[in-house]
Coordinates of C-alpha atoms and ligand atoms in Angstrom, one line a residue:
X18 CA 121.7 131.1 79.9
X19 CA 121.9 127.6 80.9
X20 CA 118.5 125.4 81.2
X21 CA 117.7 124.7 84.8
X22 CA 117.4 121.0 85.3
X23 CA 114.5 120.3 87.2
X24 CA 115.2 118.8 90.9
X25 CA 114.2 117.7 94.1
X26 CA 115.5 117.3 97.6
X27 CA 117.0 114.3 98.2
X28 CA 118.0 114.0 102.0
X29 CA 121.4 115.7 102.7
X30 CA 122.3 114.0 99.4
X31 CA 122.3 115.6 95.5
X32 CA 119.5 116.5 94.7
X33 CA 117.5 113.8 92.5
X34 CA 116.5 114.7 88.8
X35 CA 112.6 114.8 87.6
X36 CA 113.3 112.7 84.6
X37 CA 111.0 113.6 82.0
X38 CA 109.8 111.5 78.5
X39 CA 111.2 113.9 75.7
X40 CA 108.1 113.7 72.7
X41 CA 108.0 116.0 70.1
X42 CA 110.3 118.6 71.9
X43 CA 109.0 118.4 74.3
X44 CA 109.0 117.2 77.9
X45 CA 106.0 115.0 79.5
X46 CA 105.2 112.7 82.7
X47 CA 103.4 109.2 81.8
X48 CA 100.1 109.8 81.0
X49 CA 99.2 107.4 84.1
X50 CA 101.2 109.6 86.1
X51 CA 102.9 107.1 87.8
X52 CA 106.8 107.2 88.6
X53 CA 109.8 105.2 89.5
X54 CA 113.3 105.7 91.4
X55 CA 116.6 104.9 89.7
X56 CA 118.7 104.6 93.0
X57 CA 122.7 104.6 93.1
X58 CA 123.8 101.4 92.7
X59 CA 126.7 102.2 95.6
X60 CA 124.2 102.3 98.4
X61 CA 120.5 102.3 97.3
X62 CA 120.0 105.5 99.2
X63 CA 120.7 108.0 96.8
X64 CA 117.7 108.4 94.6
X65 CA 119.7 109.5 91.4
X66 CA 116.5 110.7 90.4
X67 CA 112.5 109.6 89.8
X68 CA 110.8 108.8 85.9
X69 CA 107.7 108.4 84.5
X70 CA 106.3 104.8 84.1
X71 CA 105.6 104.9 80.6
X72 CA 103.0 102.9 78.8
X73 CA 101.2 102.2 75.3
X74 CA 99.5 105.8 74.8
X75 CA 102.9 107.4 75.6
X76 CA 105.3 105.1 73.5
X77 CA 102.6 105.9 70.2
X78 CA 102.8 109.0 70.8
X79 CA 106.5 108.9 70.7
X80 CA 106.1 107.0 67.3
X81 CA 103.3 109.7 65.9
X82 CA 105.9 112.7 66.9
X83 CA 109.0 110.5 65.2
X84 CA 107.1 109.7 61.8
X85 CA 105.6 113.5 62.1
X86 CA 109.2 114.5 62.1
X87 CA 110.8 111.8 59.2
X88 CA 109.7 114.2 56.4
X89 CA 111.6 117.0 57.1
X90 CA 114.8 115.3 59.3
X91 CA 115.3 112.3 55.8
X92 CA 114.9 115.4 53.5
X93 CA 117.6 117.5 55.6
X94 CA 121.6 117.0 53.8
X95 CA 123.3 114.5 55.4
X96 CA 126.3 116.9 55.9
X97 CA 123.9 118.8 57.8
X98 CA 122.6 116.0 59.8
X99 CA 126.4 115.1 60.1
X100 CA 126.8 118.5 61.7
X101 CA 124.5 118.3 64.6
X102 CA 125.7 114.7 65.1
X103 CA 129.2 116.1 66.0
X104 CA 127.9 119.3 68.2
X105 CA 126.4 116.5 70.0
X106 CA 130.0 115.3 70.8
X107 CA 131.6 119.1 71.9
X108 CA 128.3 119.1 73.8
X109 CA 129.2 115.6 75.5
X110 CA 133.2 116.6 75.8
X111 CA 131.8 120.3 77.6
X112 CA 130.1 118.2 80.3
X113 CA 132.4 115.0 80.3
X114 CA 133.4 114.9 83.8
X115 CA 129.9 115.7 85.3
X116 CA 128.4 112.3 83.4
X117 CA 131.0 110.7 84.1
X118 CA 129.9 111.2 87.4
X119 CA 126.4 109.8 87.2
X120 CA 127.4 107.1 84.9
X121 CA 129.6 106.4 88.2
X122 CA 126.6 107.7 90.3
X123 CA 123.7 105.9 89.1
X124 CA 125.0 102.1 88.1
X125 CA 127.9 102.1 90.1
X126 CA 131.1 102.1 87.6
X127 CA 134.4 103.1 88.6
X128 CA 135.4 106.9 87.5
X129 CA 138.0 105.4 84.8
X130 CA 135.1 103.1 83.7
X131 CA 132.4 105.8 83.5
X132 CA 135.4 108.7 82.2
X133 CA 135.7 105.6 79.3
X134 CA 132.5 105.2 78.5
X135 CA 131.1 108.7 78.1
X136 CA 134.8 108.9 75.6
X137 CA 133.1 106.5 73.8
X138 CA 129.9 108.9 72.9
X139 CA 132.6 111.8 71.7
X140 CA 134.2 109.2 69.5
X141 CA 131.1 108.1 68.4
X142 CA 129.7 111.1 67.3
X143 CA 133.4 113.1 65.9
X144 CA 133.3 109.2 63.6
X145 CA 129.8 110.1 62.7
X146 CA 130.1 113.8 61.7
X147 CA 132.2 113.0 58.9
X148 CA 130.2 110.0 58.1
X149 CA 127.9 112.6 56.7
X150 CA 129.9 113.4 54.4
X151 CA 130.1 110.5 52.8
X152 CA 126.9 108.4 52.9
X153 CA 128.4 107.0 49.6
X154 CA 125.9 105.1 46.3
X155 CA 127.9 104.2 43.5
X156 CA 127.7 104.8 39.6
X157 CA 127.4 101.9 38.0
X158 CA 127.7 101.2 34.2
X159 CA 125.1 100.4 32.5
X160 CA 124.9 97.3 29.9
X161 CA 122.8 99.9 27.4
X162 CA 124.3 103.1 25.6
X163 CA 122.9 106.2 27.2
X164 CA 121.3 104.8 30.4
X165 CA 123.3 105.6 34.0
X166 CA 122.8 103.2 37.4
X167 CA 123.0 104.7 41.0
X168 CA 123.0 103.2 44.2
X169 CA 121.5 105.5 47.0
X170 CA 121.5 105.0 50.8
X171 CA 117.6 105.7 51.8
X172 CA 116.9 106.2 55.5
X173 CA 114.6 103.1 56.8
X174 CA 112.0 105.3 59.1
X175 CA 111.1 105.4 62.9
X176 CA 113.5 103.6 64.7
X177 CA 112.5 101.6 68.1
X178 CA 115.2 101.0 70.6
X179 CA 115.7 99.3 73.8
X180 CA 118.7 99.5 75.6
X181 CA 120.6 97.5 78.6
X182 CA 121.7 100.1 81.6
X183 CA 125.3 98.2 81.9
X184 CA 126.6 100.4 79.4
X185 CA 123.5 103.6 79.8
X186 CA 125.0 105.8 77.0
X187 CA 127.7 105.0 75.2
X188 CA 125.4 101.3 73.4
X189 CA 122.7 104.3 73.0
X190 CA 124.9 106.2 71.2
X191 CA 125.7 103.6 69.4
X192 CA 122.9 103.6 67.8
X193 CA 121.2 106.8 67.6
X194 CA 123.5 108.6 66.2
X195 CA 124.0 106.5 63.2
X196 CA 120.7 106.0 62.8
X197 CA 119.5 110.1 63.0
X198 CA 123.2 110.9 60.5
X199 CA 121.4 108.4 58.2
X200 CA 118.2 110.0 58.0
X201 CA 115.8 108.1 60.7
X202 CA 113.8 109.4 63.4
X203 CA 114.1 108.0 66.8
X204 CA 112.0 106.8 70.0
X205 CA 114.2 105.0 72.3
X206 CA 113.1 102.9 75.8
X207 CA 116.5 103.4 77.7
X208 CA 117.2 101.3 80.4
X209 CA 114.5 101.4 83.8
X210 CA 117.7 100.9 85.3
X211 CA 119.3 104.3 84.1
X212 CA 116.7 107.0 83.3
X213 CA 118.7 109.8 84.3
X214 CA 121.9 109.2 82.1
X215 CA 119.6 108.8 79.5
X216 CA 117.2 111.8 80.2
X217 CA 120.6 113.8 80.4
X218 CA 121.5 112.5 76.9
X219 CA 118.5 113.8 75.6
X220 CA 119.4 117.0 76.6
X221 CA 122.3 117.3 75.4
X222 CA 120.8 116.1 72.3
X223 CA 118.4 119.2 72.5
X224 CA 121.3 121.5 73.3
X225 CA 123.1 120.6 70.2
X226 CA 120.2 120.8 68.0
X227 CA 118.4 118.2 67.9
X228 CA 115.1 119.1 66.1
X229 CA 111.5 118.6 67.4
X230 CA 110.3 115.0 67.7
X231 CA 113.7 112.8 65.6
X232 CA 114.8 111.8 68.9
X233 CA 112.1 111.1 71.3
X234 CA 113.0 108.9 74.6
X235 CA 109.9 106.9 76.6
X236 CA 111.3 105.5 80.0
X237 CA 109.5 103.2 81.4
X238 CA 110.0 99.1 82.3
X239 CA 111.2 96.3 79.7
X240 CA 108.3 93.5 80.0
X241 CA 104.9 94.5 80.7
X242 CA 106.1 98.5 79.4
X243 CA 107.3 100.9 77.8
X244 CA 109.9 97.8 76.3
X245 CA 107.2 95.7 75.0
X246 CA 104.7 98.5 74.2
X247 CA 107.7 99.8 71.1
X248 CA 107.8 95.8 70.1
X249 CA 103.8 96.4 69.7
X250 CA 104.6 99.1 67.6
X251 CA 106.2 97.0 64.7
X252 CA 103.1 95.5 64.4
X253 CA 101.2 98.5 64.2
X254 CA 103.3 99.8 61.5
X255 CA 104.9 103.0 63.5
X256 CA 108.1 101.0 63.4
X257 CA 110.0 100.3 60.8
X258 CA 113.3 99.2 62.6
X259 CA 114.1 97.9 65.8
X260 CA 118.0 98.2 67.3
X261 CA 118.1 96.1 70.8
X262 CA 120.8 95.9 73.3
X263 CA 120.5 93.2 76.3
X264 CA 119.5 89.8 76.9
X265 CA 119.2 86.8 74.4
X266 CA 116.1 85.9 76.0
X267 CA 114.8 89.3 75.3
X268 CA 116.2 89.0 72.1
X269 CA 114.6 86.2 70.8
X270 CA 111.4 88.1 71.3
X271 CA 112.4 90.8 69.6
X272 CA 113.5 88.7 66.6
X273 CA 110.1 87.4 66.7
X274 CA 108.6 90.4 66.6
X275 CA 110.7 92.0 63.6
X276 CA 110.9 88.7 61.7
X277 CA 106.8 88.3 61.4
X278 CA 107.2 91.5 60.0
X279 CA 109.8 91.0 57.8
X280 CA 112.0 93.6 60.0
X281 CA 116.1 92.8 60.2
X282 CA 116.7 94.1 63.7
X283 CA 119.8 94.7 65.8
X284 CA 120.3 92.2 68.1
X285 CA 123.2 92.8 70.2
X286 CA 123.1 90.5 73.0
X287 CA 124.7 88.2 75.9
X288 CA 128.1 86.5 76.1
X289 CA 129.8 83.7 77.2
X290 CA 133.4 84.9 76.2
X291 CA 136.5 83.1 76.4
X292 CA 140.3 83.9 77.3
X293 CA 142.6 81.4 76.0
X294 CA 146.3 81.4 77.6
X295 CA 148.7 79.3 75.5
X296 CA 152.4 77.8 77.5
X297 CA 154.1 80.6 75.8
X298 CA 152.4 83.7 76.2
X299 CA 153.5 86.8 78.6
X300 CA 152.1 85.3 82.3
X301 CA 152.1 88.6 83.3
X302 CA 149.9 91.0 80.9
X303 CA 147.4 87.8 80.9
X304 CA 147.0 88.0 84.1
X305 CA 146.5 91.3 84.1
X306 CA 144.3 90.9 81.4
X307 CA 142.0 88.2 82.8
X308 CA 141.5 90.1 85.9
X309 CA 140.4 93.0 84.3
X310 CA 138.3 91.2 81.4
X311 CA 136.6 88.7 84.7
X312 CA 136.5 91.3 87.6
X313 CA 135.9 94.7 86.2
X314 CA 132.3 96.4 86.3
X315 CA 131.9 93.4 88.9
X316 CA 131.5 91.4 85.4
X317 CA 128.3 93.3 84.4
X318 CA 129.8 93.8 80.9
X319 CA 128.0 92.0 77.9
X320 CA 132.0 91.6 77.0
X321 CA 133.2 90.3 80.2
X322 CA 135.5 87.3 80.7
X323 CA 133.6 83.7 80.9
X324 CA 135.8 80.9 80.4
X325 CA 139.5 81.3 81.2
X326 CA 141.4 78.0 79.1
X327 CA 144.3 77.7 80.3
X328 CA 147.1 75.8 79.0
X329 CA 147.9 73.0 81.0
X330 CA 151.6 73.6 81.6
X331 CA 151.1 76.6 83.0
X332 CA 147.6 76.5 84.5
X333 CA 149.2 76.0 87.8
X334 CA 151.0 79.2 88.4
X335 CA 148.1 81.4 86.5
X336 CA 145.6 80.5 88.8
X337 CA 148.1 81.4 91.8
X338 CA 149.0 84.3 90.4
X339 CA 145.2 85.3 89.3
X340 CA 144.0 84.4 93.2
X341 CA 147.5 86.4 94.8
X342 CA 145.1 89.8 92.3
X343 CA 142.2 88.6 93.1
X344 CA 143.3 89.0 97.0
X345 CA 144.8 92.7 96.3
X346 CA 142.4 94.0 94.5
X347 CA 139.8 97.0 96.0
X348 CA 136.4 96.7 96.3
X349 CA 133.7 99.0 97.1
X350 CA 132.1 102.5 96.5
X351 CA 132.8 104.0 93.3
X352 CA 131.8 107.2 93.9
X353 CA 134.3 107.5 97.2
X354 CA 137.1 105.6 95.3
X355 CA 138.9 106.4 92.3
X356 CA 141.0 103.4 92.4
X357 CA 138.1 100.8 93.3
X358 CA 138.4 97.6 90.5
X359 CA 134.7 97.2 90.8
X360 CA 132.0 98.2 92.9
X361 CA 128.6 97.1 92.9
X362 CA 125.9 95.1 91.2
X363 CA 123.5 97.5 89.7
X364 CA 120.6 96.2 91.9
X365 CA 119.0 93.0 93.6
X366 CA 118.3 91.5 90.5
X367 CA 121.4 91.3 89.2
X368 CA 122.5 89.8 92.1
X369 CA 119.9 87.6 92.9
X370 CA 120.9 86.4 89.3
X371 CA 124.5 86.1 90.2
X372 CA 123.7 84.6 93.5
X373 CA 122.4 81.6 91.5
X374 CA 125.4 80.6 89.7
X375 CA 126.7 79.3 92.8
X376 CA 124.0 76.2 93.0
X377 CA 124.3 75.8 89.0
X378 CA 128.3 74.9 89.8
X379 CA 128.4 73.3 92.3
X380 CA 125.7 70.3 90.7
X381 CA 128.1 70.7 87.8
X382 CA 130.9 69.2 90.5
X383 CA 133.1 72.1 89.2
X384 CA 135.1 73.4 92.4
X385 CA 135.6 76.7 94.1
X386 CA 138.9 78.5 94.1
X387 CA 138.2 81.2 96.1
X388 CA 137.5 81.4 99.4
X389 CA 134.7 83.7 101.0
X390 CA 131.6 84.0 98.1
X391 CA 128.4 86.1 97.6
X392 CA 127.6 88.9 99.3
X393 CA 130.0 91.3 101.3
X394 CA 128.6 92.6 104.2
X395 CA 130.4 94.4 107.4
X396 CA 131.5 91.2 108.8
X397 CA 132.8 89.8 106.4
X398 CA 134.1 92.5 104.3
X399 CA 138.0 92.6 103.0
X400 CA 140.5 95.6 104.9
X401 CA 140.6 97.0 101.9
X402 CA 136.9 97.7 101.3
X403 CA 135.6 101.2 100.2
X404 CA 132.6 102.6 102.0
X405 CA 129.6 100.6 103.1
X406 CA 129.3 97.4 101.9
X407 CA 125.2 96.7 103.4
X408 CA 124.3 99.7 101.8
X409 CA 124.6 98.4 97.7
X410 CA 125.1 94.9 96.5
X411 CA 128.5 93.9 96.6
X412 CA 130.0 90.2 95.7
X413 CA 133.3 88.6 96.2
X414 CA 135.3 87.7 93.4
X415 CA 134.9 84.3 91.8
X416 CA 137.0 81.9 90.9
X417 CA 136.2 78.3 89.5
X418 CA 138.4 75.3 88.4
X419 CA 137.4 72.0 87.1
X420 CA 135.1 73.5 84.2
X421 CA 134.4 71.5 81.6
X422 CA 132.5 72.1 78.2
X423 CA 129.9 69.9 79.0
X424 CA 128.5 72.0 82.4
X425 CA 126.1 74.6 82.4
X426 CA 128.6 77.0 84.1
X427 CA 131.1 76.7 81.3
X428 CA 127.7 77.5 79.1
X429 CA 125.7 80.1 80.5
X430 CA 126.5 83.9 80.8
X431 CA 126.3 84.5 84.5
X432 CA 126.9 88.5 85.0
X433 CA 128.9 88.8 87.7
X434 CA 132.3 88.9 88.7
X435 CA 133.3 85.4 88.1
X436 CA 136.0 83.5 86.1
X437 CA 135.4 79.6 85.2
X438 CA 138.6 78.0 84.7
X439 CA 138.8 75.1 82.2
X440 CA 142.6 73.6 81.9
X441 CA 143.7 72.2 78.3
X442 CA 146.3 70.4 76.4
X443 CA 148.1 72.6 73.7
X444 CA 146.1 74.7 71.0
X445 CA 143.7 72.6 69.3
X446 CA 142.2 71.4 72.8
X447 CA 141.8 75.2 73.9
X448 CA 140.2 76.3 70.3
X449 CA 137.5 73.6 71.0
X450 CA 137.1 75.1 74.4
X451 CA 137.0 78.1 73.1
X452 CA 134.2 77.5 71.0
X453 CA 132.7 75.2 73.2
X454 CA 129.8 78.0 74.8
X455 CA 126.5 78.7 72.3
X456 CA 127.2 82.8 72.5
X457 CA 130.2 84.5 70.3
X458 CA 130.6 87.9 71.6
X459 CA 134.3 88.4 72.3
X460 CA 137.5 86.4 72.6
X461 CA 140.4 86.5 73.6
X462 CA 144.2 84.3 72.9
X463 CA 147.6 85.2 74.7
X464 CA 150.4 84.0 72.5
X465 CA 153.4 85.0 70.7
X466 CA 153.1 82.3 68.3
X467 CA 152.6 84.0 65.2
X468 CA 151.4 80.0 63.6
X469 CA 148.6 79.8 66.8
X470 CA 147.3 83.6 66.3
X471 CA 146.7 82.8 62.4
X472 CA 144.8 79.9 63.8
X473 CA 143.1 80.9 66.4
X474 CA 141.4 84.3 64.3
X475 CA 140.9 81.5 61.4
X476 CA 139.1 79.1 64.1
X477 CA 137.2 81.7 66.4
X478 CA 133.7 81.4 66.5
X479 CA 132.9 84.9 68.1
X480 CA 132.6 88.6 66.6
X481 CA 135.5 89.8 68.1
X482 CA 138.6 88.8 69.0
X483 CA 142.1 90.3 70.9
X484 CA 145.3 88.5 70.4
X485 CA 147.4 89.5 74.2
X486 CA 144.8 92.0 75.6
X487 CA 141.2 91.4 77.2
X488 CA 137.9 90.2 75.8
X489 CA 136.7 94.0 76.0
X490 CA 137.6 97.0 74.6
X491 CA 135.3 98.5 71.5
X492 CA 136.6 101.7 69.4
X493 CA 134.3 103.6 67.8
X494 CA 135.1 103.0 64.3
X495 CA 135.2 99.4 64.4
X496 CA 132.7 96.9 63.9
X497 CA 130.5 95.8 67.3
X498 CA 128.8 92.4 67.7
X499 CA 127.9 88.6 68.1
X500 CA 127.2 85.5 66.2
X501 CA 125.5 82.6 67.5
X502 CA 123.3 83.7 70.9
X503 CA 125.0 86.9 70.7
X504 CA 123.0 88.5 68.1
X505 CA 122.1 87.6 64.2
X506 CA 125.4 89.2 62.6
X507 CA 124.6 92.9 62.6
X508 CA 126.8 95.4 63.7
X509 CA 127.1 98.6 65.5
X510 CA 129.7 101.2 65.3
X511 CA 131.7 101.7 62.1
X512 CA 131.4 102.1 58.8
X513 CA 129.6 98.5 58.7
X514 CA 126.5 100.2 61.3
X515 CA 125.5 102.2 58.3
X516 CA 124.0 98.9 56.7
X517 CA 121.5 98.8 59.4
X518 CA 119.5 102.0 59.4
X519 CA 119.8 102.0 55.3
X520 CA 118.4 100.2 52.3
X521 CA 120.1 100.4 49.0
X522 CA 117.9 102.1 46.4
X523 CA 119.2 101.1 42.4
X524 CA 117.7 104.1 39.8
X525 CA 118.1 103.5 36.3
X526 CA 118.4 106.5 34.3
X527 CA 117.6 106.5 30.6
X528 CA 117.9 109.1 27.9
X529 CA 118.0 106.5 25.2
X530 CA 115.1 108.1 23.7
X531 CA 114.0 105.1 22.7
X532 CA 112.9 101.6 24.7
X533 CA 115.8 99.5 25.6
X534 CA 115.6 96.0 27.8
X535 CA 118.2 94.8 29.7
X536 CA 119.5 91.4 28.4
X537 CA 116.7 91.3 25.6
X538 CA 118.3 94.7 23.4
X539 CA 122.1 93.7 24.4
X540 CA 124.4 94.4 21.4
X541 CA 127.2 92.2 23.0
X542 CA 128.7 92.1 19.0
X543 CA 129.8 89.1 17.0
X544 CA 132.8 86.7 17.6
X545 CA 135.1 85.7 14.9
X546 CA 136.6 82.1 13.2
X547 CA 139.0 80.7 16.4
X548 CA 142.6 81.6 16.1
X549 CA 144.5 77.9 14.8
X550 CA 146.8 77.1 18.1
X551 CA 147.4 73.3 16.4
X552 CA 150.6 74.0 15.5
X553 CA 151.7 74.5 20.0
X554 CA 150.9 70.4 19.7
Ligands
NAD8 P1 117.8 92.9 79.7 O1 117.4 92.3 78.3 O2 116.6 92.4 80.4 O3 116.9 94.1 79.6 C1 117.4 95.0 78.3 C2 116.3 96.0 77.5 O4 115.1 95.6 77.6 C3 116.1 97.2 79.3 O5 115.8 98.1 78.9 C4 114.5 96.2 79.2 O6 113.7 97.1 79.5 C5 114.0 95.5 77.9 N1 112.9 94.6 77.9 C6 113.1 93.6 79.3 N2 112.3 92.6 79.2 C7 111.7 93.3 77.7 C8 110.6 92.8 77.0 N3 109.9 91.3 77.0 N4 110.2 93.8 75.9 C9 110.2 94.6 75.4 N5 111.9 94.9 76.5 C10 111.9 94.7 77.0 O7 118.7 92.5 79.4 P2 119.7 93.1 81.5 O8 119.6 92.0 82.2 O9 119.3 94.7 82.1 O10 120.9 93.7 80.8 C11 122.2 92.5 80.4 C12 122.0 91.6 79.4 O11 122.5 92.7 78.5 C13 123.1 90.7 79.3 O12 122.9 89.6 78.7 C14 123.9 91.4 78.6 O13 125.3 90.8 77.9 C15 123.6 92.2 77.4 N6 124.1 93.6 76.3 C16 124.5 93.0 75.7 C17 125.4 94.2 75.1 C18 126.0 94.4 73.3 O14 126.2 95.3 73.0 N7 125.9 93.0 72.7 C19 125.9 95.7 75.7 C20 125.4 95.5 77.0 C21 124.6 94.8 77.3

């Protein structure tokens, strides 16, 4: 029989979920007894759920539960752990449509993107299911006879995870699934912007057979709350690995704590992703790419397009075509229509941060190409707006021109539906502009010229690059991550993430029956007199 969720009435709307922490296999409220609301991004009225506001005591209890579960879980054969991870994928597939609706309802992503997000969890689970049968070490020849060398991957211990709300289930799955597959146990602090989807992900992991204490979920705030408590637990020796996805500012704090504890955190941070369009590009394809990259999810992706770098001969036409497409798109309540390109800002915090960039752009001397700016209201809403604009934080798409590499506008992650246009003359200037920001997450270049494709791939300072495609689009079996202010070089996804949750253990086994020392007792034999090749001179 299906296990019921605890819910409460929510006016005439779908009931609110009563979210609880999941610690040692039990559902618990926060010790302080305080709860916070998660409201639908689309209308700020629909309380999707209420969640516990946890603190230090709750996080410590979760760390202890994770430590208690660790010996048995790390000793469980990896193929068995893989099978459980695979079952998580099956359970998510089973609930895919309802989970997608929840992502859409809670954080305001379009249904198309919400389905994509949930599919990413399924892909990740299926990928790591088979990695459970492939956690290879090496058998290595020794310098000495009757001696064998081996390498093993070992798990790290308790992994603390802190995630952002804009990818509320895909990004956590990128961390949790490989971490548990490799034998670690987890304490996860989801974003306070999306506790309900996180809670259901926990329920699904339980449904799939994840044993008590292997994954623990503690809800709450970041600074001054459960997020900071997780970092304090690194200092207390209760956590052996941190994986963080969020802003560069918080990522630096995470890096400091882990650094002083000699741990290597996984840091997946912000982006200011460039898209170059060269004069020979297929403009139709590139305009659609810029539209989706810059404005999809209301620009609230780490891989959203920031700087659009246009080659001068095509710049005027490109801007005109992009503006035309922006006048045609549908914005609005994603829970009411499937063909909305983008919905609301996730909440007031994201809206206010977005609004700040207008002052920056003005001070920089850049020029606005779009006519209406800022918040969409009943008074100024486009004719095809879906739903009630006053209900959520909806904003107009923004396009700036006249942007240069020395402006704050080209250097700063804005995190909203805004694109900044830089115009350049030819490939060399385009590449320099693409590399102008301190971030280096994703990048893209539209051209049909194979030499420029090669030069872009070699010259771009980024963790990910698309040729003739958008700055977005991760696949579960490719490495995801950035350079510079976008991260510390660790990667999520694919076989590469396994290095983030394991350490190498070198073992030698000596069956010689006597003491033999490397380098010192090695017999390389003797060389003979050199062959006389002087007759060739
Ligand atoms: P944020 O850094 O404010 O918050 C992210 C998480 O950190 C949340 O769970 C929050 O509660 C927690 N947190 C905040 N302050 C903390 C502190 N002092 N100590 C411990 N935890 C703390 O980020 P955000 O504004 O919610 O999300 C948007 C940012 O995330 C953007 O910069 C975006 O580019 C980035 N992001 C990056 C990726 C990636 O994979 N590179 C993916 C998604 C989002």
